[in-house]
């Protein structure tokens, strides 16, 4: 019997097996297939045995993944005896109070894709690096290139911290040592790179699809403690940056830092018209964003 390459022995020693995926990782992959239309509303899922074999996990992990997707109203008819079914409206992410708090990597892309169904798309964002926003834009871009979406106009405004301020985070645990701050330089490089990719990908729609696109960045004189996404003047997605101690690998050095993992921040969704609380939050969020944009923010160049 042949031995798989990753498990083959070397000098009589067996290589360690790759770690199994967790039930959350399986759920993330299945969710992406549902959102992208690979698994369509009303379609039967593969059996638990088939999914376990595909992902190389135990059935318990598959059942855990299916339960997560059921709690998100993406699957129905989950039982031991028959495959689950993709929910009829699983291709549309719940909004407002119907949307449970979810990590940014899960919640943002489908909400932005839904926003791109409008003829004139407005996206405003306050964030630290624009990593989550750039990743989330991949979903509507895929749908545009697949011919499923075609807005006439796209306006994107992004507020990011200025390069000239002393950031509250990320920072070395021991504080800055003189003028050289490799943590700050790494953040700046990431901010600029993500902004450039976001702008390039969106502006490319002008040439490829004739869509009127405008992408504008401005710099904040402070470190935002929260991230906020405003979609089409009707939705607000809000999350806290939770600062933790971590290790930053900079060159050959591992440096203790205080930082926040924005892609894992839990997003809370609010929708205008979904009760007084949600409506007021969306309206006040727009007032707050516009006030920053028009007053204390400054021009931002995404350059080194």
PDB file of N, CA and C in Angstrom, residues 3 82 109 156 180 247:
ATOM      1  N   UNK A   3       2.282   4.938   0.566  1.00  0.00           N
ATOM      2  CA  UNK A   3       2.202   5.889   1.662  1.00  0.00           C
ATOM      3  C   UNK A   3       2.118   7.292   1.085  1.00  0.00           C
ATOM      4  N   UNK A  82     -30.349  12.162   6.804  1.00  0.00           N
ATOM      5  CA  UNK A  82     -30.411  12.696   5.439  1.00  0.00           C
ATOM      6  C   UNK A  82     -29.515  13.920   5.323  1.00  0.00           C
ATOM      7  N   UNK A 109     -18.065  40.466   3.734  1.00  0.00           N
ATOM      8  CA  UNK A 109     -18.135  40.220   2.291  1.00  0.00           C
ATOM      9  C   UNK A 109     -19.565  40.065   1.776  1.00  0.00           C
ATOM     10  N   UNK A 156     -16.415  54.961  -2.976  1.00  0.00           N
ATOM     11  CA  UNK A 156     -15.821  54.384  -1.772  1.00  0.00           C
ATOM     12  C   UNK A 156     -14.966  55.461  -1.096  1.00  0.00           C
ATOM     13  N   UNK A 180      13.561  54.950  15.257  1.00  0.00           N
ATOM     14  CA  UNK A 180      13.319  53.724  14.498  1.00  0.00           C
ATOM     15  C   UNK A 180      12.197  52.927  15.170  1.00  0.00           C
ATOM     16  N   UNK A 247       3.083  38.465  19.257  1.00  0.00           N
ATOM     17  CA  UNK A 247       4.459  38.485  18.775  1.00  0.00           C
ATOM     18  C   UNK A 247       4.456  38.856  17.299  1.00  0.00           C
TER      19      UNK A 247
END
